[in-house]
PDB file of C-alpha atoms in Angstrom:
ATOM      1  CA  ALA A   1       9.570   9.321 -14.662  1.00  0.00           C
ATOM      2  CA  GLN A   2      10.107   7.592 -17.941  1.00  0.00           C
ATOM      3  CA  SER A   3       8.154   8.901 -20.905  1.00  0.00           C
ATOM      4  CA  VAL A   4       7.624   7.736 -24.443  1.00  0.00           C
ATOM      5  CA  SER A   5       7.136   9.998 -27.446  1.00  0.00           C
ATOM      6  CA  GLN A   6       5.614   8.959 -30.718  1.00  0.00           C
ATOM      7  CA  HIS A   7       6.089  11.728 -33.207  1.00  0.00           C
ATOM      8  CA  ASN A   8       3.408  10.903 -35.704  1.00  0.00           C
ATOM      9  CA  HIS A   9      -0.225  11.058 -34.700  1.00  0.00           C
ATOM     10  CA  HIS A  10      -1.654   9.857 -37.994  1.00  0.00           C
ATOM     11  CA  VAL A  11       0.214   8.452 -40.976  1.00  0.00           C
ATOM     12  CA  ILE A  12      -1.433   7.792 -44.335  1.00  0.00           C
ATOM     13  CA  LEU A  13       0.382   5.590 -46.831  1.00  0.00           C
ATOM     14  CA  SER A  14      -0.407   3.919 -50.084  1.00  0.00           C
ATOM     15  CA  GLU A  15      -0.082   0.168 -50.342  1.00  0.00           C
ATOM     16  CA  ALA A  16       3.510  -0.978 -50.993  1.00  0.00           C
ATOM     17  CA  ALA A  17       4.961   2.206 -49.510  1.00  0.00           C
ATOM     18  CA  SER A  18       7.636   1.910 -46.853  1.00  0.00           C
ATOM     19  CA  LEU A  19       6.824   2.684 -43.252  1.00  0.00           C
ATOM     20  CA  GLU A  20       8.827   4.181 -40.441  1.00  0.00           C
ATOM     21  CA  LEU A  21       7.194   5.188 -37.168  1.00  0.00           C
ATOM     22  CA  GLY A  22       9.238   7.108 -34.664  1.00  0.00           C
ATOM     23  CA  CYS A  23       9.543   6.344 -30.979  1.00  0.00           C
ATOM     24  CA  ASN A  24      11.773   8.067 -28.440  1.00  0.00           C
ATOM     25  CA  TYR A  25      12.044   7.456 -24.713  1.00  0.00           C
ATOM     26  CA  SER A  26      13.398   9.558 -21.915  1.00  0.00           C
ATOM     27  CA  TYR A  27      15.085   7.125 -19.546  1.00  0.00           C
ATOM     28  CA  GLY A  28      18.868   6.991 -19.740  1.00  0.00           C
ATOM     29  CA  GLY A  29      19.452   3.583 -18.196  1.00  0.00           C
ATOM     30  CA  THR A  30      18.733   0.060 -19.342  1.00  0.00           C
ATOM     31  CA  VAL A  31      15.364  -0.247 -21.023  1.00  0.00           C
ATOM     32  CA  ASN A  32      13.119  -2.885 -22.487  1.00  0.00           C
ATOM     33  CA  LEU A  33      11.305  -1.714 -25.610  1.00  0.00           C
ATOM     34  CA  PHE A  34       8.140  -2.896 -27.274  1.00  0.00           C
ATOM     35  CA  TRP A  35       5.885  -2.199 -30.195  1.00  0.00           C
ATOM     36  CA  TYR A  36       2.231  -3.206 -30.028  1.00  0.00           C
ATOM     37  CA  VAL A  37      -0.465  -3.078 -32.674  1.00  0.00           C
ATOM     38  CA  GLN A  38      -4.181  -2.646 -32.127  1.00  0.00           C
ATOM     39  CA  TYR A  39      -6.422  -3.412 -35.071  1.00  0.00           C
ATOM     40  CA  PRO A  40      -9.825  -1.705 -35.142  1.00  0.00           C
ATOM     41  CA  GLY A  41     -12.043  -3.135 -32.420  1.00  0.00           C
ATOM     42  CA  GLN A  42      -9.420  -5.599 -31.249  1.00  0.00           C
ATOM     43  CA  HIS A  43      -7.092  -5.847 -28.299  1.00  0.00           C
ATOM     44  CA  LEU A  44      -3.346  -5.241 -28.174  1.00  0.00           C
ATOM     45  CA  GLN A  45      -1.005  -7.571 -29.988  1.00  0.00           C
ATOM     46  CA  LEU A  46       2.754  -7.657 -29.519  1.00  0.00           C
ATOM     47  CA  LEU A  47       4.679  -6.939 -32.731  1.00  0.00           C
ATOM     48  CA  LEU A  48       8.192  -7.154 -31.377  1.00  0.00           C
ATOM     49  CA  LYS A  49      10.349  -6.505 -28.346  1.00  0.00           C
ATOM     50  CA  TYR A  50      13.912  -5.646 -27.476  1.00  0.00           C
ATOM     51  CA  PHE A  51      15.628  -6.638 -24.255  1.00  0.00           C
ATOM     52  CA  SER A  52      19.294  -6.832 -25.209  1.00  0.00           C
ATOM     53  CA  GLY A  53      21.632  -8.030 -27.945  1.00  0.00           C
ATOM     54  CA  ASP A  54      21.223  -7.284 -31.633  1.00  0.00           C
ATOM     55  CA  PRO A  55      19.668  -3.800 -31.842  1.00  0.00           C
ATOM     56  CA  LEU A  56      17.814  -4.729 -35.008  1.00  0.00           C
ATOM     57  CA  VAL A  57      14.775  -6.701 -33.946  1.00  0.00           C
ATOM     58  CA  LYS A  58      12.496  -8.576 -36.277  1.00  0.00           C
ATOM     59  CA  GLY A  59       8.885  -9.120 -35.366  1.00  0.00           C
ATOM     60  CA  ILE A  60       5.745 -10.575 -36.795  1.00  0.00           C
ATOM     61  CA  LYS A  61       4.080  -9.604 -40.079  1.00  0.00           C
ATOM     62  CA  GLY A  62       7.305  -8.278 -41.604  1.00  0.00           C
ATOM     63  CA  PHE A  63       7.879  -5.539 -39.045  1.00  0.00           C
ATOM     64  CA  GLU A  64      11.263  -4.682 -37.604  1.00  0.00           C
ATOM     65  CA  ALA A  65      12.617  -2.066 -35.240  1.00  0.00           C
ATOM     66  CA  GLU A  66      16.051  -0.670 -34.542  1.00  0.00           C
ATOM     67  CA  PHE A  67      17.245   0.319 -31.103  1.00  0.00           C
ATOM     68  CA  ILE A  68      19.646   3.253 -31.259  1.00  0.00           C
ATOM     69  CA  LYS A  69      20.828   3.891 -27.741  1.00  0.00           C
ATOM     70  CA  SER A  70      22.594   7.164 -28.529  1.00  0.00           C
ATOM     71  CA  LYS A  71      19.366   8.590 -29.910  1.00  0.00           C
ATOM     72  CA  PHE A  72      17.059   7.026 -27.286  1.00  0.00           C
ATOM     73  CA  SER A  73      15.045   5.731 -30.213  1.00  0.00           C
ATOM     74  CA  PHE A  74      13.260   2.539 -31.213  1.00  0.00           C
ATOM     75  CA  ASN A  75      11.699   3.212 -34.599  1.00  0.00           C
ATOM     76  CA  LEU A  76       9.370   0.725 -36.243  1.00  0.00           C
ATOM     77  CA  ARG A  77       9.802  -0.100 -39.926  1.00  0.00           C
ATOM     78  CA  LYS A  78       8.201  -2.154 -42.634  1.00  0.00           C
ATOM     79  CA  PRO A  79       9.474  -2.147 -46.235  1.00  0.00           C
ATOM     80  CA  SER A  80       6.086  -2.493 -47.901  1.00  0.00           C
ATOM     81  CA  VAL A  81       2.788  -1.926 -46.117  1.00  0.00           C
ATOM     82  CA  GLN A  82      -0.479  -3.620 -46.903  1.00  0.00           C
ATOM     83  CA  TRP A  83      -4.051  -2.467 -46.477  1.00  0.00           C
ATOM     84  CA  SER A  84      -4.343  -4.949 -43.585  1.00  0.00           C
ATOM     85  CA  ASP A  85      -1.688  -2.994 -41.662  1.00  0.00           C
ATOM     86  CA  THR A  86      -4.240  -0.260 -41.004  1.00  0.00           C
ATOM     87  CA  ALA A  87      -4.224  -0.048 -37.211  1.00  0.00           C
ATOM     88  CA  GLU A  88      -3.010   1.885 -34.187  1.00  0.00           C
ATOM     89  CA  TYR A  89       0.628   1.331 -33.236  1.00  0.00           C
ATOM     90  CA  PHE A  90       1.938   1.834 -29.719  1.00  0.00           C
ATOM     91  CA  CYS A  91       5.520   2.057 -28.555  1.00  0.00           C
ATOM     92  CA  ALA A  92       6.102   1.064 -24.929  1.00  0.00           C
ATOM     93  CA  VAL A  93       9.033   1.086 -22.524  1.00  0.00           C
ATOM     94  CA  SER A  94       9.933  -0.456 -19.212  1.00  0.00           C
ATOM     95  CA  TYR A  95      13.178   0.086 -17.356  1.00  0.00           C
ATOM     96  CA  SER A  96      13.255  -3.191 -15.510  1.00  0.00           C
ATOM     97  CA  GLY A  97      11.633  -6.563 -15.701  1.00  0.00           C
ATOM     98  CA  ASN A  98       9.054  -5.888 -13.014  1.00  0.00           C
ATOM     99  CA  THR A  99       7.879  -2.395 -13.744  1.00  0.00           C
ATOM    100  CA  PRO A 100       4.761  -1.537 -15.722  1.00  0.00           C
ATOM    101  CA  LEU A 101       4.991  -0.491 -19.312  1.00  0.00           C
ATOM    102  CA  ALA A 102       4.788   3.181 -20.193  1.00  0.00           C
ATOM    103  CA  PHE A 103       3.018   3.696 -23.491  1.00  0.00           C
ATOM    104  CA  GLY A 104       3.356   6.359 -26.115  1.00  0.00           C
ATOM    105  CA  LYS A 105       0.224   8.096 -27.344  1.00  0.00           C
ATOM    106  CA  GLY A 106       0.072   5.880 -30.404  1.00  0.00           C
ATOM    107  CA  THR A 107       0.267   6.407 -34.147  1.00  0.00           C
ATOM    108  CA  ARG A 108      -2.709   5.701 -36.327  1.00  0.00           C
ATOM    109  CA  LEU A 109      -1.692   4.163 -39.651  1.00  0.00           C
ATOM    110  CA  SER A 110      -4.089   4.263 -42.558  1.00  0.00           C
ATOM    111  CA  VAL A 111      -3.101   2.331 -45.668  1.00  0.00           C
ATOM    112  CA  ILE A 112      -4.998   3.206 -48.818  1.00  0.00           C
ATOM    113  CA  ALA A 113      -5.205   1.312 -52.070  1.00  0.00           C
TER     114      ALA A 113
ATOM    115  CA  SER B   1       4.102 -16.542 -21.496  1.00  0.00           C
ATOM    116  CA  ALA B   2       1.246 -16.347 -19.020  1.00  0.00           C
ATOM    117  CA  VAL B   3      -2.330 -16.554 -20.211  1.00  0.00           C
ATOM    118  CA  ILE B   4      -4.876 -14.153 -18.738  1.00  0.00           C
ATOM    119  CA  SER B   5      -8.618 -14.625 -18.650  1.00  0.00           C
ATOM    120  CA  GLN B   6     -10.373 -11.288 -18.194  1.00  0.00           C
ATOM    121  CA  LYS B   7     -14.091 -10.918 -17.501  1.00  0.00           C
ATOM    122  CA  PRO B   8     -16.436  -9.448 -18.499  1.00  0.00           C
ATOM    123  CA  SER B   9     -15.410  -8.662 -22.048  1.00  0.00           C
ATOM    124  CA  ARG B  10     -17.874  -5.810 -22.253  1.00  0.00           C
ATOM    125  CA  ASP B  11     -20.685  -4.255 -20.244  1.00  0.00           C
ATOM    126  CA  ILE B  12     -23.105  -1.382 -20.392  1.00  0.00           C
ATOM    127  CA  CYS B  13     -23.772   0.123 -16.982  1.00  0.00           C
ATOM    128  CA  GLN B  14     -25.961   2.800 -15.507  1.00  0.00           C
ATOM    129  CA  ARG B  15     -24.285   5.843 -14.029  1.00  0.00           C
ATOM    130  CA  GLY B  16     -23.849   5.661 -10.286  1.00  0.00           C
ATOM    131  CA  THR B  17     -23.365   1.893 -10.248  1.00  0.00           C
ATOM    132  CA  SER B  18     -20.177  -0.119  -9.896  1.00  0.00           C
ATOM    133  CA  LEU B  19     -18.572  -2.811 -12.026  1.00  0.00           C
ATOM    134  CA  THR B  20     -15.977  -5.345 -10.937  1.00  0.00           C
ATOM    135  CA  ILE B  21     -13.546  -6.673 -13.527  1.00  0.00           C
ATOM    136  CA  GLN B  22     -11.723  -9.919 -12.928  1.00  0.00           C
ATOM    137  CA  CYS B  23      -8.399 -11.211 -14.208  1.00  0.00           C
ATOM    138  CA  GLN B  24      -7.325 -14.796 -13.720  1.00  0.00           C
ATOM    139  CA  VAL B  25      -3.768 -15.801 -14.645  1.00  0.00           C
ATOM    140  CA  ASP B  26      -2.737 -19.366 -15.416  1.00  0.00           C
ATOM    141  CA  SER B  27       0.475 -19.049 -13.377  1.00  0.00           C
ATOM    142  CA  GLN B  28       1.624 -17.302 -10.253  1.00  0.00           C
ATOM    143  CA  VAL B  29       2.817 -13.767 -10.817  1.00  0.00           C
ATOM    144  CA  THR B  30       4.115 -11.253  -8.335  1.00  0.00           C
ATOM    145  CA  MET B  31       2.837  -8.090  -9.920  1.00  0.00           C
ATOM    146  CA  MET B  32      -0.284  -7.255 -11.865  1.00  0.00           C
ATOM    147  CA  PHE B  33      -1.001  -3.980 -13.528  1.00  0.00           C
ATOM    148  CA  TRP B  34      -4.294  -2.330 -14.396  1.00  0.00           C
ATOM    149  CA  TYR B  35      -4.613   0.059 -17.345  1.00  0.00           C
ATOM    150  CA  ARG B  36      -7.315   2.218 -18.833  1.00  0.00           C
ATOM    151  CA  GLN B  37      -7.644   3.046 -22.512  1.00  0.00           C
ATOM    152  CA  GLN B  38     -10.087   5.852 -23.114  1.00  0.00           C
ATOM    153  CA  PRO B  39     -11.649   6.130 -26.584  1.00  0.00           C
ATOM    154  CA  GLY B  40      -9.038   7.034 -29.156  1.00  0.00           C
ATOM    155  CA  GLN B  41      -6.315   7.255 -26.530  1.00  0.00           C
ATOM    156  CA  SER B  42      -3.294   5.291 -25.412  1.00  0.00           C
ATOM    157  CA  LEU B  43      -3.044   3.084 -22.359  1.00  0.00           C
ATOM    158  CA  THR B  44      -2.724   4.784 -18.994  1.00  0.00           C
ATOM    159  CA  LEU B  45      -1.580   2.908 -15.926  1.00  0.00           C
ATOM    160  CA  ILE B  46      -4.134   2.963 -13.116  1.00  0.00           C
ATOM    161  CA  ALA B  47      -2.316   0.965 -10.453  1.00  0.00           C
ATOM    162  CA  THR B  48       0.102  -1.816  -9.635  1.00  0.00           C
ATOM    163  CA  ALA B  49      -1.241  -4.665  -7.539  1.00  0.00           C
ATOM    164  CA  ASN B  50       1.022  -6.876  -5.444  1.00  0.00           C
ATOM    165  CA  GLN B  51      -0.307  -9.831  -3.541  1.00  0.00           C
ATOM    166  CA  GLY B  52      -0.518  -9.168   0.190  1.00  0.00           C
ATOM    167  CA  SER B  53      -0.174  -5.415   0.058  1.00  0.00           C
ATOM    168  CA  GLU B  54      -2.151  -2.347  -0.911  1.00  0.00           C
ATOM    169  CA  ALA B  55      -2.179  -1.451  -4.566  1.00  0.00           C
ATOM    170  CA  THR B  56      -0.051   1.480  -5.659  1.00  0.00           C
ATOM    171  CA  TYR B  57      -2.053   4.060  -7.605  1.00  0.00           C
ATOM    172  CA  GLU B  58      -0.800   6.439 -10.246  1.00  0.00           C
ATOM    173  CA  SER B  59      -1.441  10.149 -10.127  1.00  0.00           C
ATOM    174  CA  GLY B  60      -5.054  10.894 -10.930  1.00  0.00           C
ATOM    175  CA  PHE B  61      -6.402   7.558  -9.731  1.00  0.00           C
ATOM    176  CA  VAL B  62      -7.655   6.898  -6.197  1.00  0.00           C
ATOM    177  CA  ILE B  63      -8.566   3.814  -4.255  1.00  0.00           C
ATOM    178  CA  ASP B  64     -12.095   4.962  -3.514  1.00  0.00           C
ATOM    179  CA  LYS B  65     -12.852   5.175  -7.221  1.00  0.00           C
ATOM    180  CA  PHE B  66     -10.845   2.149  -8.373  1.00  0.00           C
ATOM    181  CA  PRO B  67     -10.520  -0.340  -5.491  1.00  0.00           C
ATOM    182  CA  ILE B  68      -8.323  -3.309  -6.330  1.00  0.00           C
ATOM    183  CA  SER B  69      -8.105  -6.687  -4.698  1.00  0.00           C
ATOM    184  CA  ARG B  70      -5.242  -9.146  -5.029  1.00  0.00           C
ATOM    185  CA  PRO B  71      -6.131 -12.131  -2.837  1.00  0.00           C
ATOM    186  CA  ASN B  72      -3.543 -14.501  -4.316  1.00  0.00           C
ATOM    187  CA  LEU B  73      -0.807 -14.745  -6.935  1.00  0.00           C
ATOM    188  CA  THR B  74      -3.125 -15.694  -9.805  1.00  0.00           C
ATOM    189  CA  PHE B  75      -6.124 -13.393  -9.402  1.00  0.00           C
ATOM    190  CA  SER B  76      -7.021  -9.720  -9.171  1.00  0.00           C
ATOM    191  CA  THR B  77     -10.087  -7.549  -9.458  1.00  0.00           C
ATOM    192  CA  LEU B  78     -10.560  -3.896 -10.328  1.00  0.00           C
ATOM    193  CA  THR B  79     -13.804  -2.170  -9.403  1.00  0.00           C
ATOM    194  CA  VAL B  80     -14.938   0.975 -11.157  1.00  0.00           C
ATOM    195  CA  SER B  81     -17.126   2.690  -8.558  1.00  0.00           C
ATOM    196  CA  ASN B  82     -19.908   5.247  -8.808  1.00  0.00           C
ATOM    197  CA  MET B  83     -19.543   5.297 -12.570  1.00  0.00           C
ATOM    198  CA  SER B  84     -20.113   8.257 -14.828  1.00  0.00           C
ATOM    199  CA  PRO B  85     -20.006   8.433 -18.635  1.00  0.00           C
ATOM    200  CA  GLU B  86     -16.395   9.638 -18.392  1.00  0.00           C
ATOM    201  CA  ASP B  87     -15.472   6.169 -17.121  1.00  0.00           C
ATOM    202  CA  SER B  88     -16.409   4.659 -20.470  1.00  0.00           C
ATOM    203  CA  SER B  89     -13.153   3.011 -21.528  1.00  0.00           C
ATOM    204  CA  ILE B  90     -11.413  -0.244 -22.100  1.00  0.00           C
ATOM    205  CA  TYR B  91      -9.851  -1.611 -18.925  1.00  0.00           C
ATOM    206  CA  LEU B  92      -6.993  -4.083 -19.167  1.00  0.00           C
ATOM    207  CA  CYS B  93      -4.930  -6.090 -16.758  1.00  0.00           C
ATOM    208  CA  SER B  94      -1.354  -7.076 -17.451  1.00  0.00           C
ATOM    209  CA  VAL B  95       1.318  -9.256 -15.919  1.00  0.00           C
ATOM    210  CA  VAL B  96       5.045  -9.491 -16.488  1.00  0.00           C
ATOM    211  CA  GLY B  97       6.994 -12.682 -16.954  1.00  0.00           C
ATOM    212  CA  ASN B  98       9.140 -13.335 -20.023  1.00  0.00           C
ATOM    213  CA  GLY B  99       7.589 -10.217 -21.484  1.00  0.00           C
ATOM    214  CA  TYR B 100       4.286  -8.562 -20.798  1.00  0.00           C
ATOM    215  CA  THR B 101       0.939 -10.229 -21.262  1.00  0.00           C
ATOM    216  CA  PHE B 102      -2.347  -8.387 -21.454  1.00  0.00           C
ATOM    217  CA  GLY B 103      -5.869  -9.512 -20.827  1.00  0.00           C
ATOM    218  CA  SER B 104      -8.281  -9.150 -23.713  1.00  0.00           C
ATOM    219  CA  GLY B 105      -9.837  -6.097 -22.096  1.00  0.00           C
ATOM    220  CA  THR B 106     -13.193  -5.035 -20.718  1.00  0.00           C
ATOM    221  CA  ARG B 107     -15.050  -2.532 -22.858  1.00  0.00           C
ATOM    222  CA  LEU B 108     -17.172  -0.478 -20.447  1.00  0.00           C
ATOM    223  CA  THR B 109     -19.901   1.879 -21.560  1.00  0.00           C
ATOM    224  CA  VAL B 110     -21.603   4.013 -18.933  1.00  0.00           C
ATOM    225  CA  VAL B 111     -24.995   5.451 -19.839  1.00  0.00           C
TER     226      VAL B 111
END
C-alpha cells in the first residue's frame, strides 16, 4: 500500500524565514501529488498539485513544490513565511485518478513575529 | 471542480446514538470517499463508496459501525452508529474529478 511520510511534526519559524517541508511517498509508479493546508478551525484547502509535466509546481499564497522522482519526494517551499501561514500542512498522494488520497500525518507550522 | 454540500456542519450527540452525515455533489461522480480526522491527527480513509455496490471499508472500519449508502451518482450518506466519545472527530466526504474535492466537514462531538 502506498504511504506518505512527512518528516517534520512541528516547525517553528520567524516571519520572513524560508520554509521547506518534507514529503516522501512509497509508491514507485505514476503518482499524483498534493499539498493541502488547514488553518485553525477551518477545513482543508488545496495549495497545489502535481499530475505531470514541469516538476516545479507553483500554488497559491506563494507556495511551490518540487517533484523529484528519483527521491520519491515532493517538498513544499515558501521563500518568506508570514504569521498568517500558521497552519497544519498535509501532503497527499494518489496513484491513479480514481483512487482515494493517502495523507501524511501533517506538519504543524507556527510562525512567530 | 465539483462542489460538495455536506451536512450537518457540526453536532453534539449523546453516546449510544447514531448520526447520519450527508454529502450532495453538484455533478455525477463514480466514486466517493469518506474520511475521518481525529483531533490533532491527519485524515484517515474510512471507505470508498461506489453507486450500486457495497462500500469498500479500510482496515479498522466496519459496516456495522459506519454504514454507507450511495443511492445515486450525486449523493451519499455515512452513519456513525452507537457512538462513543472516541468517535468525536471531523468526518469528510471527497470526490475525484479534475482533482479531489472535499466537503466542508462534519465536526462531531460525542458526550
